Short mmCIF file of C-alpha atoms and ligand atoms in Angstrom, two decimals:
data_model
loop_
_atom_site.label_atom_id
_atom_site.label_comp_id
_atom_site.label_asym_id
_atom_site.label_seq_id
_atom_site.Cartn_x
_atom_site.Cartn_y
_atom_site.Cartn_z
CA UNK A 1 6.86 41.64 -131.65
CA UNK A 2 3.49 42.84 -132.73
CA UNK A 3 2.02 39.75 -130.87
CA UNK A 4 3.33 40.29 -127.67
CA UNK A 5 2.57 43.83 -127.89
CA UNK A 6 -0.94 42.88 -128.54
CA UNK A 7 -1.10 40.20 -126.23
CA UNK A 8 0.45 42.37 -123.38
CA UNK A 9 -2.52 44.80 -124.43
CA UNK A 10 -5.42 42.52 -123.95
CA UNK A 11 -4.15 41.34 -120.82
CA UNK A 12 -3.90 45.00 -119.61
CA UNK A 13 -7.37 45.83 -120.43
CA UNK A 14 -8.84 42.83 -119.30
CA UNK A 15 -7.48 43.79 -115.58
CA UNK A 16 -8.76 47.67 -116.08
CA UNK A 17 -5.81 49.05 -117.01
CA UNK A 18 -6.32 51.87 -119.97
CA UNK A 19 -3.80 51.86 -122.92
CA UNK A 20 -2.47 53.60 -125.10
CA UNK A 21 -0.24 52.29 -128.52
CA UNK A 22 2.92 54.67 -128.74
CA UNK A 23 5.18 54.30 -131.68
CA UNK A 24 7.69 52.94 -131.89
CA UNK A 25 6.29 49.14 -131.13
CA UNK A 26 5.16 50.49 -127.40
CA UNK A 27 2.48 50.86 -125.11
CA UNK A 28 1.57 53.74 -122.59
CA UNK A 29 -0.09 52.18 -119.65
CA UNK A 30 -2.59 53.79 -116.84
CA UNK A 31 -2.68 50.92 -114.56
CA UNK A 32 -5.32 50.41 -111.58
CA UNK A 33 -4.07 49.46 -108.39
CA UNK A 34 -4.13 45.23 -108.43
CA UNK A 35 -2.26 45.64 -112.29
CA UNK A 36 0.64 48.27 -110.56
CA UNK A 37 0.90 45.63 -107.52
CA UNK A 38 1.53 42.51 -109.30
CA UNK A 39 3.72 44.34 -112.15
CA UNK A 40 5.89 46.23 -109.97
CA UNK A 41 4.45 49.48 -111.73
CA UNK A 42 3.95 52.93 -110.81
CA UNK A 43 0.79 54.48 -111.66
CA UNK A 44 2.06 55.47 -115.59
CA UNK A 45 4.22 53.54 -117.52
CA UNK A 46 5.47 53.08 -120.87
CA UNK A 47 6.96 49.70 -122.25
CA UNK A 48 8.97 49.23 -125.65
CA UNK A 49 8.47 45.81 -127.54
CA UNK A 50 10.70 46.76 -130.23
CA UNK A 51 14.75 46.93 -130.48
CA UNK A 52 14.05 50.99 -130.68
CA UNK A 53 11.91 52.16 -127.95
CA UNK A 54 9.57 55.17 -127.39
CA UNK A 55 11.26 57.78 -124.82
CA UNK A 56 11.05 56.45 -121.12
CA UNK A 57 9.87 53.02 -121.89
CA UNK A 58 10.48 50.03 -120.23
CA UNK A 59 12.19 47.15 -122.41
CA UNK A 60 9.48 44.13 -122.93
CA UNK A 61 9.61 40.91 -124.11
CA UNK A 62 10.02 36.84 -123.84
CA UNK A 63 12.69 36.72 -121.40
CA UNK A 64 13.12 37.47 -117.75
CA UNK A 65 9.83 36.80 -115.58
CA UNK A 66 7.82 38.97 -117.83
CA UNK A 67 5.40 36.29 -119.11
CA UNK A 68 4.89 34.97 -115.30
CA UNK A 69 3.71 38.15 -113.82
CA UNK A 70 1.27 38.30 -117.25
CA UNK A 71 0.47 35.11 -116.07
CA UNK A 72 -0.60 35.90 -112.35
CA UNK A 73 -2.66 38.89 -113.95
CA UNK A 74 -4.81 36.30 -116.32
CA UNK A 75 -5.19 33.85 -113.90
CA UNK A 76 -7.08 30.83 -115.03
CA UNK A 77 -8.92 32.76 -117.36
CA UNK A 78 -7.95 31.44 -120.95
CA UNK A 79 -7.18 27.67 -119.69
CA UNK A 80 -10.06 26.41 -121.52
CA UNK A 81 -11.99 27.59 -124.27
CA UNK A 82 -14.45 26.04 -126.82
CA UNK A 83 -15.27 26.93 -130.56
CA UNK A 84 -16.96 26.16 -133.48
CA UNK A 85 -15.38 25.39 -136.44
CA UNK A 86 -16.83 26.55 -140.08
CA UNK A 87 -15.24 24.16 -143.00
CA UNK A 88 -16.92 22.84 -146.33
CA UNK A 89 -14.90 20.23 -147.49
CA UNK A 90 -16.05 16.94 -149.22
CA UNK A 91 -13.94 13.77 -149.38
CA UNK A 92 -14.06 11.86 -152.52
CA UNK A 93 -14.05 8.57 -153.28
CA UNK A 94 -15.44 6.81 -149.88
CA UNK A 95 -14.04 3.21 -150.70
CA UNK A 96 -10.32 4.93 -152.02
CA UNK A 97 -10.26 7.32 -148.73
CA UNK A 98 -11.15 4.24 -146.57
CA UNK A 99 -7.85 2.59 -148.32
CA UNK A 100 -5.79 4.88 -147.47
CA UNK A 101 -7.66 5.22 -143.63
CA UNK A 102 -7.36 1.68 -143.14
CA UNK A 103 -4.84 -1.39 -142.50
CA UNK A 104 -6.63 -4.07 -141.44
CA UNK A 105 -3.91 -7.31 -141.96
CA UNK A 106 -6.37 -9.79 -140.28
CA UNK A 107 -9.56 -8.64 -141.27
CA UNK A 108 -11.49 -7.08 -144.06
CA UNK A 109 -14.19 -4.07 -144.50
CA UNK A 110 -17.01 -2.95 -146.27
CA UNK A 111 -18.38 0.77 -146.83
CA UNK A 112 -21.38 1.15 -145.81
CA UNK A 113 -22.43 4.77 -145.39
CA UNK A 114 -21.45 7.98 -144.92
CA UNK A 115 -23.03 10.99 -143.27
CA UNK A 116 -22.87 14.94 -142.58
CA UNK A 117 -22.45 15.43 -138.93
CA UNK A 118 -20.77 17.18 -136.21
CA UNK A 119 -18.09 16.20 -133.67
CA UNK A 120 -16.30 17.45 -130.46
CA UNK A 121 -12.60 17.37 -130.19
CA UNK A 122 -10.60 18.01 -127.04
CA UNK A 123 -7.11 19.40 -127.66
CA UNK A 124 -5.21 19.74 -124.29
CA UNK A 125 -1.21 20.89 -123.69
CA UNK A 126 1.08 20.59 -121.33
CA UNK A 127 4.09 21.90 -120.11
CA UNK A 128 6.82 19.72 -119.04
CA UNK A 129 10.10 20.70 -117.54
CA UNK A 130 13.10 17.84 -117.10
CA UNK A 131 16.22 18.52 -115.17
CA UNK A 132 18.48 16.29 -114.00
CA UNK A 133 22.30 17.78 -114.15
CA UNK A 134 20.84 20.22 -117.29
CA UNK A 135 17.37 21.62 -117.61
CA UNK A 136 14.59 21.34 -120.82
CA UNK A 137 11.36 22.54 -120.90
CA UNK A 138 8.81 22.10 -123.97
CA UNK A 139 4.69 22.07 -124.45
CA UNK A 140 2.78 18.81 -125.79
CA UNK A 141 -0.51 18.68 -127.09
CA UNK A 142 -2.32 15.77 -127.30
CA UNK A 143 -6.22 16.10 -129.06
CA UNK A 144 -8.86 13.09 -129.18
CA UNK A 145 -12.61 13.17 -131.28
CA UNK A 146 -14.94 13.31 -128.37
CA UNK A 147 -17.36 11.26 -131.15
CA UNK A 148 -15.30 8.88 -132.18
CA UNK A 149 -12.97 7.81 -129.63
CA UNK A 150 -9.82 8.29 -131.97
CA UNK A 151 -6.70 9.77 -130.96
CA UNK A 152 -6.14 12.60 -132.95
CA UNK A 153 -1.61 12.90 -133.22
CA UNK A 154 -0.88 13.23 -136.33
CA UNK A 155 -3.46 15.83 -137.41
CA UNK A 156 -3.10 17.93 -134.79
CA UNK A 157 -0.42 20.40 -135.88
CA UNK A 158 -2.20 20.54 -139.28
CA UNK A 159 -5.95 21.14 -137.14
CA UNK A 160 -4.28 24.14 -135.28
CA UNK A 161 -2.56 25.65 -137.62
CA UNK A 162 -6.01 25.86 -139.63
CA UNK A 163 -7.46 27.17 -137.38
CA UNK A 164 -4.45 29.92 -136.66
CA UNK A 165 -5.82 30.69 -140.10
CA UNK A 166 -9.40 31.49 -139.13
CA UNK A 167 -9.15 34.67 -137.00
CA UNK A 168 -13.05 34.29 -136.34
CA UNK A 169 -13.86 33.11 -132.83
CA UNK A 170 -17.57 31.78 -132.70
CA UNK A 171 -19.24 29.84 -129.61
CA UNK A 172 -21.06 26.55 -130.15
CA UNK A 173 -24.80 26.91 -131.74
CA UNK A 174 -27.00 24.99 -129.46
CA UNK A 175 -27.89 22.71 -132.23
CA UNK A 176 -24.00 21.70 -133.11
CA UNK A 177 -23.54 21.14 -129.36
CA UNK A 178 -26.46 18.66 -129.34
CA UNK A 179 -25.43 16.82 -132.95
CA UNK A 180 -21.54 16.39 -131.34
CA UNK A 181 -22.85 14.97 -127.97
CA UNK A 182 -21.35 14.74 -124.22
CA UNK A 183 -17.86 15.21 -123.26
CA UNK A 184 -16.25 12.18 -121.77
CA UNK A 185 -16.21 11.15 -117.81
CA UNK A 186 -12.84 12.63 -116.13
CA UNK A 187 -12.00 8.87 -115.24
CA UNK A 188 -12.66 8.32 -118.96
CA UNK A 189 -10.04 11.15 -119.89
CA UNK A 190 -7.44 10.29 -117.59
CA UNK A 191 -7.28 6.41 -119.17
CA UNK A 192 -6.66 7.57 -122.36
CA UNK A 193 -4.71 11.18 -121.33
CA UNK A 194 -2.42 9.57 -119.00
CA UNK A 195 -0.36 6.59 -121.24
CA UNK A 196 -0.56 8.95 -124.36
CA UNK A 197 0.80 11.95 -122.41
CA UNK A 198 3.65 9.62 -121.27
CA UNK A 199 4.52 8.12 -124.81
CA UNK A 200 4.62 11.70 -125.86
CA UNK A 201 6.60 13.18 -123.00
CA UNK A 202 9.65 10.54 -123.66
CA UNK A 203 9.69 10.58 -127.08
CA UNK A 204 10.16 14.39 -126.96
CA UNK A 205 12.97 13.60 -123.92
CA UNK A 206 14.39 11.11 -125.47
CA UNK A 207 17.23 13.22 -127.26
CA UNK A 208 17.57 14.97 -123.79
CA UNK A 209 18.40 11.71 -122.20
CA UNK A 210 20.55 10.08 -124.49
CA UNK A 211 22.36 13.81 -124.61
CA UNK A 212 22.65 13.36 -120.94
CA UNK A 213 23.56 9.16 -120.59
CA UNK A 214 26.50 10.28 -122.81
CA UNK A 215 27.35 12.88 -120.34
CA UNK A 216 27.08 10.33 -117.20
CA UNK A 217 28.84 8.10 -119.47
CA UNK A 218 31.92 10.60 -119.62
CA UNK A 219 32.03 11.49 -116.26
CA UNK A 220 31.77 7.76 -115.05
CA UNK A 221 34.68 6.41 -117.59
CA UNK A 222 36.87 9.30 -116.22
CA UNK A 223 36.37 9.38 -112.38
CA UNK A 224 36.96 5.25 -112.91
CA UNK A 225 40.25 6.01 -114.70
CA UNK A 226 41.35 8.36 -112.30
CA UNK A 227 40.76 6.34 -109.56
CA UNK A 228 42.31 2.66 -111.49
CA UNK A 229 45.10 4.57 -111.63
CA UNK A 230 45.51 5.32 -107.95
CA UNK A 231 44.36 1.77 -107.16
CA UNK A 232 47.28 0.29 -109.66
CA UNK A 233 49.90 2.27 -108.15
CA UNK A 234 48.78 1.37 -104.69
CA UNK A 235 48.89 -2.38 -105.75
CA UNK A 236 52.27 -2.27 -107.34
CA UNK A 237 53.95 -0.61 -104.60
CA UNK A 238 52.36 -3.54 -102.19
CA UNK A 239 53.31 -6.32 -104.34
CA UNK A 240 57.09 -4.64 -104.56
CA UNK A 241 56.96 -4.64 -100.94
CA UNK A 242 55.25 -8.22 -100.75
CA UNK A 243 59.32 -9.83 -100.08
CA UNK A 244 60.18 -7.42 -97.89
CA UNK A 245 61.31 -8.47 -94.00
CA UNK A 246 61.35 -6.29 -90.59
CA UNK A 247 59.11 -3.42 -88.91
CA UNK A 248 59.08 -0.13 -91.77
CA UNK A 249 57.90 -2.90 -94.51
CA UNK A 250 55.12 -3.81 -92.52
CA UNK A 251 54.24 -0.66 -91.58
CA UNK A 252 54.64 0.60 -95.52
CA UNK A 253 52.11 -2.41 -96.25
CA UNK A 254 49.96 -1.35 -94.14
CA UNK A 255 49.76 2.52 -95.32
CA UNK A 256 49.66 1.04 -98.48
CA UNK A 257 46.71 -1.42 -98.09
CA UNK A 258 44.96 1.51 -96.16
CA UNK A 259 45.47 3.66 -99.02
CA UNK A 260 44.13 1.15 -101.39
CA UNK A 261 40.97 0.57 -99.41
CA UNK A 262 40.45 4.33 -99.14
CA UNK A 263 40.99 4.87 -103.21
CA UNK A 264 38.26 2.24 -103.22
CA UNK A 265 35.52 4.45 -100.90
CA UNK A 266 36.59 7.60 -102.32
CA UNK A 267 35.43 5.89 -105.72
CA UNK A 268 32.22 4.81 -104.90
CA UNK A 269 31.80 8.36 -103.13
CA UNK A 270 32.19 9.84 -106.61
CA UNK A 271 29.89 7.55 -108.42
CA UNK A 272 27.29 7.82 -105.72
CA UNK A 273 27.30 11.99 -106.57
CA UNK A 274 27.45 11.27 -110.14
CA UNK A 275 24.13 9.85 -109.36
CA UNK A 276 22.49 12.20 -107.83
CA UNK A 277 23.72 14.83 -110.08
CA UNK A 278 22.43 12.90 -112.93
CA UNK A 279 18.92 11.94 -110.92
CA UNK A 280 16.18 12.73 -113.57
CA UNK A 281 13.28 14.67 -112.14
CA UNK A 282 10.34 15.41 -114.54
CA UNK A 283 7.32 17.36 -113.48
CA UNK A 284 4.63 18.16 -115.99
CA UNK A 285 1.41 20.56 -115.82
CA UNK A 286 -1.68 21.40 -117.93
CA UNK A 287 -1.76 24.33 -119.56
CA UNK A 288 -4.89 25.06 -121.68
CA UNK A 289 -7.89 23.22 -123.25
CA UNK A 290 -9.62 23.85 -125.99
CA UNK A 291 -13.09 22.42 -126.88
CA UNK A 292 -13.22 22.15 -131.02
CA UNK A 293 -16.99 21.73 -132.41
CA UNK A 294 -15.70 20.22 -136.24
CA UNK A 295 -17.95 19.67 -138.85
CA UNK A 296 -17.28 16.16 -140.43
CA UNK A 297 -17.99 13.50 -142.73
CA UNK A 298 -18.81 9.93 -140.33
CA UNK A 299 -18.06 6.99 -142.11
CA UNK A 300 -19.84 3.53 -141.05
CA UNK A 301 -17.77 0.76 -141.96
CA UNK A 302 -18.34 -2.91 -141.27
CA UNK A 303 -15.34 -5.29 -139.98
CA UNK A 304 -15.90 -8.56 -140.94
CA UNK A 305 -13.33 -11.18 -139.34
CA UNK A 306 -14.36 -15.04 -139.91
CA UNK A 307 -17.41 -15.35 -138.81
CA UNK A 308 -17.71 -12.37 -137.09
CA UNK A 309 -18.66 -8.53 -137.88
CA UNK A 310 -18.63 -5.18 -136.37
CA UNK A 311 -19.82 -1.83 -137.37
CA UNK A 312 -17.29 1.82 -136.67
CA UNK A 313 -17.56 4.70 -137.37
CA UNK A 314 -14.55 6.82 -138.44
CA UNK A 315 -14.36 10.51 -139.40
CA UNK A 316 -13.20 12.71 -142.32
CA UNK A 317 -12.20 16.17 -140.67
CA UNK A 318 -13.44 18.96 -143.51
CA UNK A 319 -11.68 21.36 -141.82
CA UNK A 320 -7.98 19.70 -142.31
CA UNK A 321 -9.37 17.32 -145.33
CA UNK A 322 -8.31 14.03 -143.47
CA UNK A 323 -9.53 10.64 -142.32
CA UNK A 324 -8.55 10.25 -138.43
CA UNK A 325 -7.24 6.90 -137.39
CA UNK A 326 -9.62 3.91 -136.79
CA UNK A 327 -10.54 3.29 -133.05
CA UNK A 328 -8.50 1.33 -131.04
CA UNK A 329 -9.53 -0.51 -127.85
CA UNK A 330 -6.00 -1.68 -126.94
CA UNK A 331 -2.70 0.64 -127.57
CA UNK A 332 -2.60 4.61 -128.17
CA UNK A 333 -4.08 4.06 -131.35
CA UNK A 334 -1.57 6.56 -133.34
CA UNK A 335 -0.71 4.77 -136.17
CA UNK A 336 -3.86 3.03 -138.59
CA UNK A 337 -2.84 -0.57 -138.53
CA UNK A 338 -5.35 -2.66 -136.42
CA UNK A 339 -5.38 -6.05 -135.85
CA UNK A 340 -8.71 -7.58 -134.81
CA UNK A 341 -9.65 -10.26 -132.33
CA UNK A 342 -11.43 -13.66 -133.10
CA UNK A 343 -13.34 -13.53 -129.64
CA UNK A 344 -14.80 -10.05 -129.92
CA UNK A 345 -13.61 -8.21 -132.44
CA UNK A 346 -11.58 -5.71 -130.84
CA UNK A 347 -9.67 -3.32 -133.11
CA UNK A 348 -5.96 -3.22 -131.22
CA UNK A 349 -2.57 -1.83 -131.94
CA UNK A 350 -0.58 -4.99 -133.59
CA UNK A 351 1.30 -5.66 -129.69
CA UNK A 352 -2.24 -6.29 -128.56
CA UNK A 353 -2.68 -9.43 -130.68
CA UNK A 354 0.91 -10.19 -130.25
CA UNK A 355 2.38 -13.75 -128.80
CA UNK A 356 2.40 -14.55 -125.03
CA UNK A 357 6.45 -13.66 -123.97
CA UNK A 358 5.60 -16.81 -122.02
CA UNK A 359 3.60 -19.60 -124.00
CA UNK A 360 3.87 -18.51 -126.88
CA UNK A 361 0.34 -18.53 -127.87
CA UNK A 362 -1.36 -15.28 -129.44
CA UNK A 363 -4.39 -12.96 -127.16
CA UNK A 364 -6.42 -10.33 -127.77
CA UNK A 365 -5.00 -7.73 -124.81
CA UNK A 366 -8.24 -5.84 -124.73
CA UNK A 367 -10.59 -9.10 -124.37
CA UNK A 368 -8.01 -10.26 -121.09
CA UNK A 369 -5.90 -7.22 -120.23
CA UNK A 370 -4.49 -8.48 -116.79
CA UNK A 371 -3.20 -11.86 -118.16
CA UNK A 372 -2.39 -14.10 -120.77
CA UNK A 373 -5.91 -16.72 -120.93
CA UNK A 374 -3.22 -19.66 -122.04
CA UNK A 375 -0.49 -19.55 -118.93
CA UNK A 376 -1.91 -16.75 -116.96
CA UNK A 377 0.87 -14.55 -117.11
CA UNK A 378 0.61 -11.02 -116.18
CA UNK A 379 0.74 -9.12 -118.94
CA UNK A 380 1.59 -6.10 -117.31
CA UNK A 381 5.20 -7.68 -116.97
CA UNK A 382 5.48 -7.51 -121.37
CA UNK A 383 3.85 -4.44 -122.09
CA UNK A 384 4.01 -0.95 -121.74
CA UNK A 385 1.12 0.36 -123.75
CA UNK A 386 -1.17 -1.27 -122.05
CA UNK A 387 -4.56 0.88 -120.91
CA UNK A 388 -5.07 1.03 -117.19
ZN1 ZN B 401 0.77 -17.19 -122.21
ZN1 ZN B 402 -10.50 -8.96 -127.99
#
């Protein structure tokens, strides 16, 4: 609990409150007027982090609304935050890291320089929260180089906890700012934010939903058995009726044709609450930001593709001793295989390059993103990766 104690601390002193540590694993607190208001606190107070508490003290911890009144005190201080990053690391072999950085199926590359510089990376979370007839909350974060355009997934959990490592906070030096250049345009952001966000957001719901389709699943099966049941037993007392002469056998039919058609209603009734019971609602938020100034090691490689050629850069993080993924200008760009156009050599996720669902014939998705050149289908109606 030593963190939360700590934390709990900070946030206290930041809003003028004076503290004091009391053992066991507590906290005395003087707290100024705006602190007592939003806490519920008198003007003393004591609060126990620990299963054994100091005398008097309030119990503390994850649960309860304790970490949204914290929250109201901070604010929207600590949403964003930048830092430099110290690391030394060399990568080896250029050509073998470049192997191992690269799948090019279509294409091939050349080495052709490599150079000390620094770079910007933007990691961002967020918090979503699904509920439909059960709740599930969880935090994504999704980073990208600032330099280099990549999307940075799969290094992420290694970057952070690195840096989790390095208790040493220091701002940007005016000359690393300069070598890592501008930020990106918030339109800029949002195109490549929004689809990643999304991929990443259902992949962690997707054990949710299938969890819950099994549940609808259940409930659906049974309120139609029920309900088959009533209907059969309706329909076999009408057709045992169906010979039947004179006044109480009509009026039986009819009760029992009424009955049959009200079995019916009552059925779709059900379904139509199992619906909205069911009715998926997913809201998601930003949490923080974090502005990374990373020393790395830029790589210039050429991408040669008949008659064509291109020059990227890619970078080798020191920090986490890894090559990020080449850029991609079609697709979230998570994985390293690229496949690269005739027309203008665009570096694309493999379903950028991929055969028109209609013709048949293959197109580059980032040189004609609305529609296929061939039969001018929309591609919109085939993809869902696609950049908007
Ligand atoms: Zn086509
Ligand atoms: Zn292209």
């Amino acid at each position: 609990m030593g963190n939360l104690r700590d934390f709990v601390a900070d946030t206290l002193e930041i809003n003028g409150a004076v503290i004091e540590p009391l053992e066991p694993d507590g906290l005395e607190v003087l707290a100024p007027e705006p602190v007592r208001k939003a806490m519920g606190w008198p003007e003393l107070t004591r609060l126990g982090f620990g299963v054994e508490r100091p005398v008097g003290a309030i119990p503390a911890g994850l649960e309860g609304d304790w970490l949204d009144r914290f929250g109201t005190l901070l604010g929207d201080r600590g949403r964003w935050t930048e830092r430099q990053v110290a690391a030394t690391g060399l990568p080896g072999n250029p050509e073998r890291l470049l192997e191992r950085a690269l799948d090019l199926p279509n294409a091939v590359w050349r080495f052709q320089g490599v150079n000390a510089t620094w770079t910007r990376c933007l990691l961002l979370s967020f918090r979503y929260t699904a509920l439909s007839d059960e709740k599930r909350e969880g935090l994504v974060w999704l980073g990208f180089n600032l330099g280099s355009g990549a999307a940075l997934d799969d290094m992420l959990l290694r970057l952070r906890s690195q840096m989790e490592l390095e208790p040493d906070w220091a701002a940007p030096e005016p000359a690393v700012r300069a070598a890592a250049g501008p930020s990106w345009s918030a339109a800029a952001l949002e195109t490549r934010v929004k689809p990643l966000l999304e991929h990443r957001i259902r992949t962690e719901l997707e054990p949710f939903l299938h969890a819950m389709r099994r549940r609808l699943e259940r409930d659906r099966n049974r309120v139609h058995a029920y309900h088959d049941d009533l209907r059969g037993d309706a329909l076999k007392r009408l057709s045992v009726l169906s010979g039947a002469k004179g006044e109480k056998a009509d009026a039986d039919r009819k009760r029992e044709t009424l009955r049959a058609a009200a079995i019916e209603l009552e059925y779709h009734a059900k379904l139509d609450d199992l619906r909205r019971n069911y009715a998926l609602g997913v809201t998601v938020e930003w949490v923080q930001a974090l502005d990374l100034y990373m020393p790395v090691q830029r790589f210039d490689v050429a991408i040669r593709r008949r008659k064509g050629e291109r020059s990227i850069q890619l970078d080798w993080h020191s920090l986490v001793r890894l090559a990020e993924p080449p850029l991609c200008d079609w697709g979230l760009g998570l994985s390293r295989t690229r496949l690269v156009c005739d027309e203008k050599l665009h570096l694309t996720e493999p379903e950028g390059q991929a055969p028109c669902a209609s013709c048949g014939k293959t197109w580059c998705r980032a040189c004609h993103p609305a529609s296929c050149p061939h039969c001018r289908r929309a591609s919109s109606s085939e993809t869902r990766h696609e950049r908007h």
